[in-house]
GROMACS .gro file of N, CA, C and O in nm:
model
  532
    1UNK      N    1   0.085  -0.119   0.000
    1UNK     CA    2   0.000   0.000   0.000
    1UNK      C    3   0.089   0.125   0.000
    1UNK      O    4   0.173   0.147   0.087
    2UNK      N    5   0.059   0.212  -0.116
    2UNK     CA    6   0.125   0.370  -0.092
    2UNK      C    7   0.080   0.416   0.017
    2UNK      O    8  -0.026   0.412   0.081
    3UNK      N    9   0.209   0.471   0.028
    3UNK     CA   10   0.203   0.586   0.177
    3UNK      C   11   0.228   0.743   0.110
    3UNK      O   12   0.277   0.772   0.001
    4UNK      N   13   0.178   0.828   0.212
    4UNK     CA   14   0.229   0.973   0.206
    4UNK      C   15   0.303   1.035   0.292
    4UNK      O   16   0.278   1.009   0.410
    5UNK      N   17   0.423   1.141   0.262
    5UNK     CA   18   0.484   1.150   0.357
    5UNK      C   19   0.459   1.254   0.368
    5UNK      O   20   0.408   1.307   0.269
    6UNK      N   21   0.482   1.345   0.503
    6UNK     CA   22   0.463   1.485   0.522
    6UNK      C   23   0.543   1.490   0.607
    6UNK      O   24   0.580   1.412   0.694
    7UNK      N   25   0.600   1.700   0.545
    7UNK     CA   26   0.728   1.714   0.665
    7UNK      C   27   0.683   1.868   0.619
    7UNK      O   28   0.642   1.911   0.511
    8UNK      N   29   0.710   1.934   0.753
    8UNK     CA   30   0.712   2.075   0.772
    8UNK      C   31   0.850   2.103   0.800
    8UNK      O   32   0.899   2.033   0.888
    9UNK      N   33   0.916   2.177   0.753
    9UNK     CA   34   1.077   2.230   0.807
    9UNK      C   35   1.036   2.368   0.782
    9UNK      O   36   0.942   2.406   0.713
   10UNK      N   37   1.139   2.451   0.861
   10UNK     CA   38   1.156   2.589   0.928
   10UNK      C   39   1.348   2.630   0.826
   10UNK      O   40   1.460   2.579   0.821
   11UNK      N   41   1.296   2.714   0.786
   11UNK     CA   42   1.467   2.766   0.699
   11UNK      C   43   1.490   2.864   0.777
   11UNK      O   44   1.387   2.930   0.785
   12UNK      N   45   1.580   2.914   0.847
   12UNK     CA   46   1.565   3.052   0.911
   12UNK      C   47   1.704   3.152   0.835
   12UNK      O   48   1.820   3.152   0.795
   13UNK      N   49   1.573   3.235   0.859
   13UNK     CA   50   1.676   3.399   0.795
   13UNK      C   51   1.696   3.373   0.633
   13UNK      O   52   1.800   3.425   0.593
   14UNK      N   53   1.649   3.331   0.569
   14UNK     CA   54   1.648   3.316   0.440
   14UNK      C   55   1.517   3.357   0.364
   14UNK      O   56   1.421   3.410   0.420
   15UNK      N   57   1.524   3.329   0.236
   15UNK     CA   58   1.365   3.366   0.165
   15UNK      C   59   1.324   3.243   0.082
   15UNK      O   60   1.376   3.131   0.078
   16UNK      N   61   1.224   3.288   0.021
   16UNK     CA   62   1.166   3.159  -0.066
   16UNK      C   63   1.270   3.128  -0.251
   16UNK      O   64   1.326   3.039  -0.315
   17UNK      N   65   1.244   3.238  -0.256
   17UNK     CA   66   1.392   3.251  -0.357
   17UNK      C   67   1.462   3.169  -0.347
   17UNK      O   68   1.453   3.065  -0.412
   18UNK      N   69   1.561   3.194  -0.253
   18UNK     CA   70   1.660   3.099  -0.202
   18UNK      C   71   1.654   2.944  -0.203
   18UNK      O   72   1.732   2.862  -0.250
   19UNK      N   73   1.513   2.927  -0.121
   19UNK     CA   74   1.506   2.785  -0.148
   19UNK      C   75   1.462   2.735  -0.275
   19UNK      O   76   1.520   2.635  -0.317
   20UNK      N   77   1.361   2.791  -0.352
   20UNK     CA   78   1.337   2.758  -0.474
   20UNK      C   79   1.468   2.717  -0.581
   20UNK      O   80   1.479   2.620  -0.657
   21UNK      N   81   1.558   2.827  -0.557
   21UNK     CA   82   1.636   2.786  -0.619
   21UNK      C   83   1.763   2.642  -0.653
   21UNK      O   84   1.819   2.578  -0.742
   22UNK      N   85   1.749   2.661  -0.508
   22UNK     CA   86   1.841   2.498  -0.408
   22UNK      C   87   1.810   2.394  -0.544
   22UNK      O   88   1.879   2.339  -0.631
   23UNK      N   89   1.628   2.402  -0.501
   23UNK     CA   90   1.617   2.270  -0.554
   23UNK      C   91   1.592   2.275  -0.720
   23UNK      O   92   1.609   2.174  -0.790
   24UNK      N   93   1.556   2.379  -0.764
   24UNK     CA   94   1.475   2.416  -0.964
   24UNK      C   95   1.612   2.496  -1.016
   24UNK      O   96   1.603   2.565  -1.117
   25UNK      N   97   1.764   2.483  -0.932
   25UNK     CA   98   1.859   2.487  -0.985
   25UNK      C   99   1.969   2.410  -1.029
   25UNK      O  100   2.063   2.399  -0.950
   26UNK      N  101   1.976   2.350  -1.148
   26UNK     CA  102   2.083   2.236  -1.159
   26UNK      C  103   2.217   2.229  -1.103
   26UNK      O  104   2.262   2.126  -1.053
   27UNK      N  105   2.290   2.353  -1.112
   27UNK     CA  106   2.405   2.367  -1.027
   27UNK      C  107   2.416   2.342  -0.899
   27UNK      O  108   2.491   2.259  -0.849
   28UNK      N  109   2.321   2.431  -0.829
   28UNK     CA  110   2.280   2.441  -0.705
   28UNK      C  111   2.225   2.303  -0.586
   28UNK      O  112   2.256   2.261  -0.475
   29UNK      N  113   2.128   2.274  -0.695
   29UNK     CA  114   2.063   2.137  -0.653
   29UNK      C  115   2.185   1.996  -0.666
   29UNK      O  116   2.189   1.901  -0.587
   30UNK      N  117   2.266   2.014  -0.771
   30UNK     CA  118   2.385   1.921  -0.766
   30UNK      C  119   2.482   1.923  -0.679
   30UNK      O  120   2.518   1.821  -0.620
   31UNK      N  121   2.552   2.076  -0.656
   31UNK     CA  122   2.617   2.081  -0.552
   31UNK      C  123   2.543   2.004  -0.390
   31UNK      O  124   2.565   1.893  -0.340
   32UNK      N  125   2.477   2.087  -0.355
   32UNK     CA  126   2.381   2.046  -0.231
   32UNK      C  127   2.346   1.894  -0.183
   32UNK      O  128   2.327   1.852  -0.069
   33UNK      N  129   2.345   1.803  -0.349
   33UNK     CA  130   2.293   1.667  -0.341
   33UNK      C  131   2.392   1.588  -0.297
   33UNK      O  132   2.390   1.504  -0.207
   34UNK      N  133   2.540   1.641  -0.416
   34UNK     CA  134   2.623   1.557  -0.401
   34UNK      C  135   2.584   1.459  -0.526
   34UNK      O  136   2.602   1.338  -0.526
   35UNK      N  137   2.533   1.526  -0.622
   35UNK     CA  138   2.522   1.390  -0.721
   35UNK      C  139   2.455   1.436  -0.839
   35UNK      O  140   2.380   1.528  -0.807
   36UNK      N  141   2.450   1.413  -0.946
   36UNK     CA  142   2.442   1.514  -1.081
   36UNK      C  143   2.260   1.503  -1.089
   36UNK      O  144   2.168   1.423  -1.071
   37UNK      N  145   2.289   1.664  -1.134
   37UNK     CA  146   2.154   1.686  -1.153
   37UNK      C  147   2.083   1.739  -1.303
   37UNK      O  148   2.157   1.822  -1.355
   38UNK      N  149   1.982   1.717  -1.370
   38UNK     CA  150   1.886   1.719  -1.501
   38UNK      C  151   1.787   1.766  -1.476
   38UNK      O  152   1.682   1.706  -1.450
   39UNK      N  153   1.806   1.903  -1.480
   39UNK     CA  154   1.594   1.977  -1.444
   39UNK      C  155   1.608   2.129  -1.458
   39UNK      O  156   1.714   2.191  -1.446
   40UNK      N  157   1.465   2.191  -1.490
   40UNK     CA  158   1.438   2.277  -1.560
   40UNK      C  159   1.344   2.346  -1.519
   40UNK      O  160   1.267   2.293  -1.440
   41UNK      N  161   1.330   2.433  -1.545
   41UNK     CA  162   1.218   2.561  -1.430
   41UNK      C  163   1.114   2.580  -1.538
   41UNK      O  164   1.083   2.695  -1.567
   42UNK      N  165   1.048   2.458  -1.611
   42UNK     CA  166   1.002   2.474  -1.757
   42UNK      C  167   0.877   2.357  -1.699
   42UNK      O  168   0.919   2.242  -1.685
   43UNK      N  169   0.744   2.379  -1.670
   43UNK     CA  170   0.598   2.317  -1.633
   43UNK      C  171   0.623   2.198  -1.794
   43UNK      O  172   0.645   2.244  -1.906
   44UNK      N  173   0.614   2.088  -1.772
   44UNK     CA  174   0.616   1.983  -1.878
   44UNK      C  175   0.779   1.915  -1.885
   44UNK      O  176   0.795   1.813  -1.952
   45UNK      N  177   0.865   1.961  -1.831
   45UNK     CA  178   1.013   1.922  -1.841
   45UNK      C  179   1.038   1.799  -1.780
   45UNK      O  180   0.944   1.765  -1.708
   46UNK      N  181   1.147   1.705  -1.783
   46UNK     CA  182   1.123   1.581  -1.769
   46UNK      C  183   1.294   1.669  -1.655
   46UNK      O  184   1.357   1.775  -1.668
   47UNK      N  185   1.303   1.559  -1.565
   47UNK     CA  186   1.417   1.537  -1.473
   47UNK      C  187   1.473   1.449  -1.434
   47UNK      O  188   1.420   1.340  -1.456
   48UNK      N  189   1.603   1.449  -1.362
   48UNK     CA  190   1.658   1.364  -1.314
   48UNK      C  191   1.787   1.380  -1.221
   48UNK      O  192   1.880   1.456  -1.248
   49UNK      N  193   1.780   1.313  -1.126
   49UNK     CA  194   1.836   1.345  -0.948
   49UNK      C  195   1.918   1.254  -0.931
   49UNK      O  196   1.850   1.156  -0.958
   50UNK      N  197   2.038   1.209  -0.900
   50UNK     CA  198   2.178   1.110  -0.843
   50UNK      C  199   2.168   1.000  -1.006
   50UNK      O  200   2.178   0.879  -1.025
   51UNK      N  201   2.152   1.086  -1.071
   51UNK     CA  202   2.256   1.001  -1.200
   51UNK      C  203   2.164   0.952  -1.270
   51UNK      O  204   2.204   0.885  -1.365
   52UNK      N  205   1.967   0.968  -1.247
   52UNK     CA  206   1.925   0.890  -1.283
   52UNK      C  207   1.814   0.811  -1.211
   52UNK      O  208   1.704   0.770  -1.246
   53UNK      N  209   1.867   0.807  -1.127
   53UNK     CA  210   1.805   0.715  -1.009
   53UNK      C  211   1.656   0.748  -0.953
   53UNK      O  212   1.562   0.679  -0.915
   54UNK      N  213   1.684   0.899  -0.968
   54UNK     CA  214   1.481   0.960  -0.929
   54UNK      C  215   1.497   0.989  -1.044
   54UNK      O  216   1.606   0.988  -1.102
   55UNK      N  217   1.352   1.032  -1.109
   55UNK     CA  218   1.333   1.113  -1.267
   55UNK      C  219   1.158   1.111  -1.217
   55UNK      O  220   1.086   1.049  -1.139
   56UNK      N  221   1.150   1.214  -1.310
   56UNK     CA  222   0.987   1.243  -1.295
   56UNK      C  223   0.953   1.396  -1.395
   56UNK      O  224   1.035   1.442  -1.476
   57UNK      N  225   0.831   1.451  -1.368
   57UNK     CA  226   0.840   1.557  -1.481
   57UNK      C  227   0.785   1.692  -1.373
   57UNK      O  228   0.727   1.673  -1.266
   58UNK      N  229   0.808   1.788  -1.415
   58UNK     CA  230   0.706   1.910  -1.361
   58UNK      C  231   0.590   1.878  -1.381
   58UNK      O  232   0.563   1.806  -1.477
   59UNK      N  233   0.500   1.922  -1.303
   59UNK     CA  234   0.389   1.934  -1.343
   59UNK      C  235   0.310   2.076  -1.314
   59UNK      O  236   0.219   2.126  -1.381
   60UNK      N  237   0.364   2.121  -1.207
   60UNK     CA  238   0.287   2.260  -1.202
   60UNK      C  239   0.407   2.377  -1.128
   60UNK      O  240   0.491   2.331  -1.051
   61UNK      N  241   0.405   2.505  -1.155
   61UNK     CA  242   0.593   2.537  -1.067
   61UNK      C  243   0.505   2.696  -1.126
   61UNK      O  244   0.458   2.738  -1.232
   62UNK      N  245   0.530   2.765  -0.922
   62UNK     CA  246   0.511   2.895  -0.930
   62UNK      C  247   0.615   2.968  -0.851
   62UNK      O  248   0.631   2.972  -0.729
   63UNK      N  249   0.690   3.031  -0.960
   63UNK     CA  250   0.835   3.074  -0.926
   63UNK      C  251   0.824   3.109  -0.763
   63UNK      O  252   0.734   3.176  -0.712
   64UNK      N  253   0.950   3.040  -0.684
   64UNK     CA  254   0.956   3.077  -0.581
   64UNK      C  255   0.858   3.044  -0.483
   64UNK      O  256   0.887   3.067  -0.366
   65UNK      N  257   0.732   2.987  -0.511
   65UNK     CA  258   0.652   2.966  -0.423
   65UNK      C  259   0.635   2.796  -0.461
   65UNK      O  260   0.727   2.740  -0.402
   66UNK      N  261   0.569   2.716  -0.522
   66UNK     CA  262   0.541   2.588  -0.538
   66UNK      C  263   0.641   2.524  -0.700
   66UNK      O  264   0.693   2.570  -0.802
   67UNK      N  265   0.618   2.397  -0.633
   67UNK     CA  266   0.683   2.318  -0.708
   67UNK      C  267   0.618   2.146  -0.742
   67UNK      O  268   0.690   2.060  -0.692
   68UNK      N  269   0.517   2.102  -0.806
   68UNK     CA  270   0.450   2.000  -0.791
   68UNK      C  271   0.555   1.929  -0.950
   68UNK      O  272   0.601   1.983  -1.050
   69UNK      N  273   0.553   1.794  -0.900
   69UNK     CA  274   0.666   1.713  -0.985
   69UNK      C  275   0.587   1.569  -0.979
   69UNK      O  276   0.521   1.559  -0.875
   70UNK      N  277   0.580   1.468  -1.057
   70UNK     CA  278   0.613   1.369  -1.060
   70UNK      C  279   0.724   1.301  -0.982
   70UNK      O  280   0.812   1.379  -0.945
   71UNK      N  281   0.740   1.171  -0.947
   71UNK     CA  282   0.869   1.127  -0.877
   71UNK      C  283   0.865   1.025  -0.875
   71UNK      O  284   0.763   0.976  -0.827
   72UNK      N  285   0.979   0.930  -0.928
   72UNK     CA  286   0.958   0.815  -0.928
   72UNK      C  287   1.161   0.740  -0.913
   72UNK      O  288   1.246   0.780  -0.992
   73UNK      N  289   1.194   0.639  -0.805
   73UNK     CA  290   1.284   0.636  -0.773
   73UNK      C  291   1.278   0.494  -0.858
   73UNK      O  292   1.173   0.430  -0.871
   74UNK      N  293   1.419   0.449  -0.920
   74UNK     CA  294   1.450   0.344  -1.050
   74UNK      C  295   1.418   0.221  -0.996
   74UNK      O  296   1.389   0.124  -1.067
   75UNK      N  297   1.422   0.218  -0.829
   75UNK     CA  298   1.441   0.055  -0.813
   75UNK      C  299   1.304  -0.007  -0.774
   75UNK      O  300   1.283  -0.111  -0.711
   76UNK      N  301   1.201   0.098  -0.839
   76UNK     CA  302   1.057   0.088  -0.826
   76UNK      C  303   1.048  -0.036  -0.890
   76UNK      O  304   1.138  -0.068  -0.968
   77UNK      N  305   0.946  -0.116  -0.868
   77UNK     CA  306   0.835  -0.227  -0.914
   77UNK      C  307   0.790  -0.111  -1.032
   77UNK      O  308   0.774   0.011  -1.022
   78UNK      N  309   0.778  -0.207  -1.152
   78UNK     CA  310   0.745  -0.086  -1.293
   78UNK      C  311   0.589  -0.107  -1.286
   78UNK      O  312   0.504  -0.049  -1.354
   79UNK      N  313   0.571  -0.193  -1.200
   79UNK     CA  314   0.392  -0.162  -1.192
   79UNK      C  315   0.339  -0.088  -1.063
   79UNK      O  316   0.221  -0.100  -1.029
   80UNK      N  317   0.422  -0.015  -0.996
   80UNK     CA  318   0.434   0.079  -0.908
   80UNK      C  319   0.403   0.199  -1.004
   80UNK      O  320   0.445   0.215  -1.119
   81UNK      N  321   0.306   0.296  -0.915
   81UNK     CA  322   0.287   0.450  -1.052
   81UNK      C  323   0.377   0.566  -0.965
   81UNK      O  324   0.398   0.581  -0.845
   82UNK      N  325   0.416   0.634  -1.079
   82UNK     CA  326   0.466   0.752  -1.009
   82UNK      C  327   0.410   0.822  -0.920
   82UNK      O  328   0.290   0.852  -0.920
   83UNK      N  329   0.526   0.867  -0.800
   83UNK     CA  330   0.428   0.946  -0.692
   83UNK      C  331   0.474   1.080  -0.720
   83UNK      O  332   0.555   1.103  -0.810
   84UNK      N  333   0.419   1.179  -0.639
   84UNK     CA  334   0.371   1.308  -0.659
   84UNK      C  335   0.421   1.369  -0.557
   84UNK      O  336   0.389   1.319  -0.449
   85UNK      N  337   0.511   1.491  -0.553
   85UNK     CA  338   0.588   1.540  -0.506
   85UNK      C  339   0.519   1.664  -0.488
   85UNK      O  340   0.453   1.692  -0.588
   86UNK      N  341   0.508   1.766  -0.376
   86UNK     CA  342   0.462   1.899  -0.361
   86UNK      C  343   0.556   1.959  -0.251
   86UNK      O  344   0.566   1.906  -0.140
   87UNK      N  345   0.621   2.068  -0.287
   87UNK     CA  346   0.686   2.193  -0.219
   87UNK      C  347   0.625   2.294  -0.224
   87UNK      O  348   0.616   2.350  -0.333
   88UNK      N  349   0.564   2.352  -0.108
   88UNK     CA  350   0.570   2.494  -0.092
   88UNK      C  351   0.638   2.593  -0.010
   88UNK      O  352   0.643   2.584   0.112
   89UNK      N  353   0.675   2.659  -0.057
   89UNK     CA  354   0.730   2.766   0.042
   89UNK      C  355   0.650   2.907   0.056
   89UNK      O  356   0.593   2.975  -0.029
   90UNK      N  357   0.674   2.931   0.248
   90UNK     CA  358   0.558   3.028   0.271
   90UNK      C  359   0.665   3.148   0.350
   90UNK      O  360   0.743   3.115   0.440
   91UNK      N  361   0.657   3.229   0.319
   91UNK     CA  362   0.766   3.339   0.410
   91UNK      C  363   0.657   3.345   0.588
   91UNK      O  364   0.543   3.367   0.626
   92UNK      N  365   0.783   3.312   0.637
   92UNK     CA  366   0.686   3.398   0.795
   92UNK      C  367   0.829   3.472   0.865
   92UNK      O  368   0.934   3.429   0.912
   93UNK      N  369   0.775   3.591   0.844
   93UNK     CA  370   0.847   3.701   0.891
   93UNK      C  371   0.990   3.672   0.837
   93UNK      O  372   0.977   3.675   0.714
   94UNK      N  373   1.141   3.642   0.872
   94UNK     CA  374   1.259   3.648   0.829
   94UNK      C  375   1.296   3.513   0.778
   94UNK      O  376   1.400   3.501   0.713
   95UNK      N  377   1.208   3.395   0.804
   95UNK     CA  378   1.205   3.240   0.772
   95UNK      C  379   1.097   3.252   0.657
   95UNK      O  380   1.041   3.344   0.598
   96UNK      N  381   1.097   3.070   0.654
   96UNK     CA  382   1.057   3.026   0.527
   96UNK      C  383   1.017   2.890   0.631
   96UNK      O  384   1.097   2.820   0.693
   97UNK      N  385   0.887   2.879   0.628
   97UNK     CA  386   0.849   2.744   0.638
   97UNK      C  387   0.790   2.676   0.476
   97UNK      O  388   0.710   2.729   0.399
   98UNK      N  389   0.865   2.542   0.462
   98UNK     CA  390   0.861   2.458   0.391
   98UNK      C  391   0.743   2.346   0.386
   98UNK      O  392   0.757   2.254   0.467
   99UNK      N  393   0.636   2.342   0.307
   99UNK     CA  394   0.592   2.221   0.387
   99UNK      C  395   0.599   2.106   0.238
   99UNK      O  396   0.568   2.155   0.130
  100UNK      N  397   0.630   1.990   0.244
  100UNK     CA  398   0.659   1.875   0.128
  100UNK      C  399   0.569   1.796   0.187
  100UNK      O  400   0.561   1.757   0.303
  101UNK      N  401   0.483   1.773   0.066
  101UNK     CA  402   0.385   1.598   0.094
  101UNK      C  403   0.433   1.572  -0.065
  101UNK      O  404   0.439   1.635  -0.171
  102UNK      N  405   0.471   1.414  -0.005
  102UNK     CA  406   0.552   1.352  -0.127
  102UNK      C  407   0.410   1.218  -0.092
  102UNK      O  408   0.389   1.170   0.019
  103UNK      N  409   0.337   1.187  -0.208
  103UNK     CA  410   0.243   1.091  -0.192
  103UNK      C  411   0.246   0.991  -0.295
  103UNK      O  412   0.291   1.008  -0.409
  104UNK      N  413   0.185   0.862  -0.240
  104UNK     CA  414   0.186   0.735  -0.333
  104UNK      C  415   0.309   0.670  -0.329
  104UNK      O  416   0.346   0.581  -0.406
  105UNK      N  417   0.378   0.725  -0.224
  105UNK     CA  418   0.527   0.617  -0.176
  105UNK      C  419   0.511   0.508  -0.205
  105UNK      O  420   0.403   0.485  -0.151
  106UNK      N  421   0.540   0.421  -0.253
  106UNK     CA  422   0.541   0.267  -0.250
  106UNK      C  423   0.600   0.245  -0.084
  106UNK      O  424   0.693   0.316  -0.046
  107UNK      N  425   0.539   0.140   0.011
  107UNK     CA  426   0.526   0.146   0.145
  107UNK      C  427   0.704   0.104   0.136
  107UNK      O  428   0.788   0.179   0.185
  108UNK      N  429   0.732   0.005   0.082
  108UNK     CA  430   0.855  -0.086   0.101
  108UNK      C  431   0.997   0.050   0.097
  108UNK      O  432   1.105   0.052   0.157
  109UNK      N  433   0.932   0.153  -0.005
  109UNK     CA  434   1.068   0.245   0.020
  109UNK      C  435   0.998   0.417   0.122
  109UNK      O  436   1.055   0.524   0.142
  110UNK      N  437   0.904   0.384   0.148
  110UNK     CA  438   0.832   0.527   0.199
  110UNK      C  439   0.973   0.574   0.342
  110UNK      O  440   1.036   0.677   0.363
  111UNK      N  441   0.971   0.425   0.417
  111UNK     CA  442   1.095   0.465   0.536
  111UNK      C  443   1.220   0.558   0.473
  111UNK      O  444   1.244   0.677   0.497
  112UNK      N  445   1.292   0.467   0.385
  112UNK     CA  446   1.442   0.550   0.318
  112UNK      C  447   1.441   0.694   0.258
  112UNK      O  448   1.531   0.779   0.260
  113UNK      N  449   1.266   0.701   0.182
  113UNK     CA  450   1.259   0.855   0.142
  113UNK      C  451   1.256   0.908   0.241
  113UNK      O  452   1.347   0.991   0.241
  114UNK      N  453   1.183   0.911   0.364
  114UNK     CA  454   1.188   0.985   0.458
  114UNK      C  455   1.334   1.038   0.476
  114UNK      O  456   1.364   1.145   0.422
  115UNK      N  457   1.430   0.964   0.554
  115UNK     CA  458   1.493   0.952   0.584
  115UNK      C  459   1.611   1.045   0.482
  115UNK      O  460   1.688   1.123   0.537
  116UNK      N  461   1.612   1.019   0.291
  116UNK     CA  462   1.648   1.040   0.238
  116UNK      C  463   1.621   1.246   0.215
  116UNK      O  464   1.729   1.302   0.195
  117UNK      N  465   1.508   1.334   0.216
  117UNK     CA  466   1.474   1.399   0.257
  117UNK      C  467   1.540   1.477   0.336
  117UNK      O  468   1.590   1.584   0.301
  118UNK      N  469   1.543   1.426   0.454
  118UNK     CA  470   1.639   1.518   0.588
  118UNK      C  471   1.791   1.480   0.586
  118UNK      O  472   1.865   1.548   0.657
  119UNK      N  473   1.834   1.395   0.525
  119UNK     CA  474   1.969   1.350   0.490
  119UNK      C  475   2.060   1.446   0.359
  119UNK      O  476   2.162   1.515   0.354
  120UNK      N  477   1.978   1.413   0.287
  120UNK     CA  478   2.001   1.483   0.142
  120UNK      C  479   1.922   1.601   0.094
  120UNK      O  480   1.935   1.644  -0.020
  121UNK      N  481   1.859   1.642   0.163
  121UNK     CA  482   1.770   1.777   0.112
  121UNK      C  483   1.822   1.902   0.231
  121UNK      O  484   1.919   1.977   0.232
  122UNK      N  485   1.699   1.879   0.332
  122UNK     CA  486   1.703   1.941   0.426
  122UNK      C  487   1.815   2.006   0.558
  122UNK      O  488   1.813   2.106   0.629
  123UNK      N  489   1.893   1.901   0.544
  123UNK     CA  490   2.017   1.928   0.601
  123UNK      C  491   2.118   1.994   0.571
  123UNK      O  492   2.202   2.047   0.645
  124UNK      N  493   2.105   1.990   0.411
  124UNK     CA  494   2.274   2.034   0.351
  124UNK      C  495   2.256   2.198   0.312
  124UNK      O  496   2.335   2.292   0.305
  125UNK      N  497   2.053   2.176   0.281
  125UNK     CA  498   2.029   2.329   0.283
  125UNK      C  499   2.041   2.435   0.381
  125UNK      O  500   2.079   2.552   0.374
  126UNK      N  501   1.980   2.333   0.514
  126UNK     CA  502   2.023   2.431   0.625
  126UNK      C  503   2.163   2.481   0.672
  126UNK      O  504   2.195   2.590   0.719
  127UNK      N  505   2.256   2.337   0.636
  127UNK     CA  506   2.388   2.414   0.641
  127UNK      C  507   2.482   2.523   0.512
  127UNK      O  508   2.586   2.589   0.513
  128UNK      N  509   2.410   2.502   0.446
  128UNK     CA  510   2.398   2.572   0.347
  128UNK      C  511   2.405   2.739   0.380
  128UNK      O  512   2.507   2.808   0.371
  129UNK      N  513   2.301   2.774   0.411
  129UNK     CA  514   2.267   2.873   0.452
  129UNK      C  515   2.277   2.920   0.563
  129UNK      O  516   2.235   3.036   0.568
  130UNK      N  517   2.327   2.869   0.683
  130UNK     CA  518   2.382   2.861   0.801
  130UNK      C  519   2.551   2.937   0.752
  130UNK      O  520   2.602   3.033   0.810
  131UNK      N  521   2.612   2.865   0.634
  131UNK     CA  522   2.700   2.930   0.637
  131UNK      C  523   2.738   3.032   0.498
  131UNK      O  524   2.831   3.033   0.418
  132UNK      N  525   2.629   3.105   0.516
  132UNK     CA  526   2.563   3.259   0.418
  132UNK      C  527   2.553   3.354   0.523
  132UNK      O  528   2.565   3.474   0.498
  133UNK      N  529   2.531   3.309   0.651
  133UNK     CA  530   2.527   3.474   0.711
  133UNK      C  531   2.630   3.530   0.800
  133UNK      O  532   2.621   3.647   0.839
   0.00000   0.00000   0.00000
C-alpha cells in the first residue's frame, strides 16, 4: 500500500527565492545533493536526481513559491505508478516554512525517502545557509 509522507521544516533567515532555487537549480541542486543533476524551471520538463536514479516531470511550478513534480525512484516495481511530489514555500516574517507531501510512496521504500529527505535535502540546505550569514 502507498504511503504519504509529510514534513514541515523551518529555513531561518532566508527567503523563498533561495530555497526555490536549491532545488529548480541544476548547479545548485547538484552541488547540495552531491550527485548530478537534469531539471528545468520549464511546467512539462522531464528530470533527473543522483545520475538517474529519481526522474519524474514538472507538473505545475510557481516561481519561488510551489513546485508540484512527478517522482519516481528506478528501483521501483514498474507496476508501481509515479508518486507526486509537492513543495511549498511560505515566508513567515525572516524564515521560510517549507511544507513537502511527497504521496503514493510505495510502502517498502516510503521509510528511506523519509529519511532520504532530511539527509540529502534538508540538512545540507540548512547548512547551506547557516554558512551565508
Amino acid at each position: 500500500m502507498a504511503k504519504t509522507i509529510t514534513q514541515k521544516i523551518v529555513f531561518k533567515n532566508t527567503n523563498t527565492k533561495a530555497l526555490y532555487d536549491m532545488y529548480m537549480n541544476e548547479k545548485k541542486h547538484s552541488e547540495l545533493t552531491g550527485g548530478p543533476v537534469k531539471i528545468s524551471s520549464k511546467t512539462g520538463a522531464v528530470y533527473s536526481v543522483y545520475d538517474g536514479y529519481i526522474t519524474g516531470k514538472n507538473l505545475h511550478l510557481i516561481k519561488d513559491t510551489l513546485i508540484v513534480q512527478t517522482w519516481r525512484g528506478s528501483d521501483w516495481d514498474q507496476t508501481e505508478s509515479d508518486s507526486i511530489l509537492i513543495l511549498k514555500f511560505e515566508t513567515k516574517g525572516n524564515n521560510v516554512n517549507l511544507k513537502m507531501i511527497h504521496a503514493n510512496v510505495p510502502s517498502e521504500h516510503a521509510k528511506s525517502i523519509k529519511k532520504g529527505w532530511d539527509e540529502y535535502y534538508w540538512e545540507p540546505w540548512k547548512k547551506s545557509l547557516a554558512n551565508k550569514v
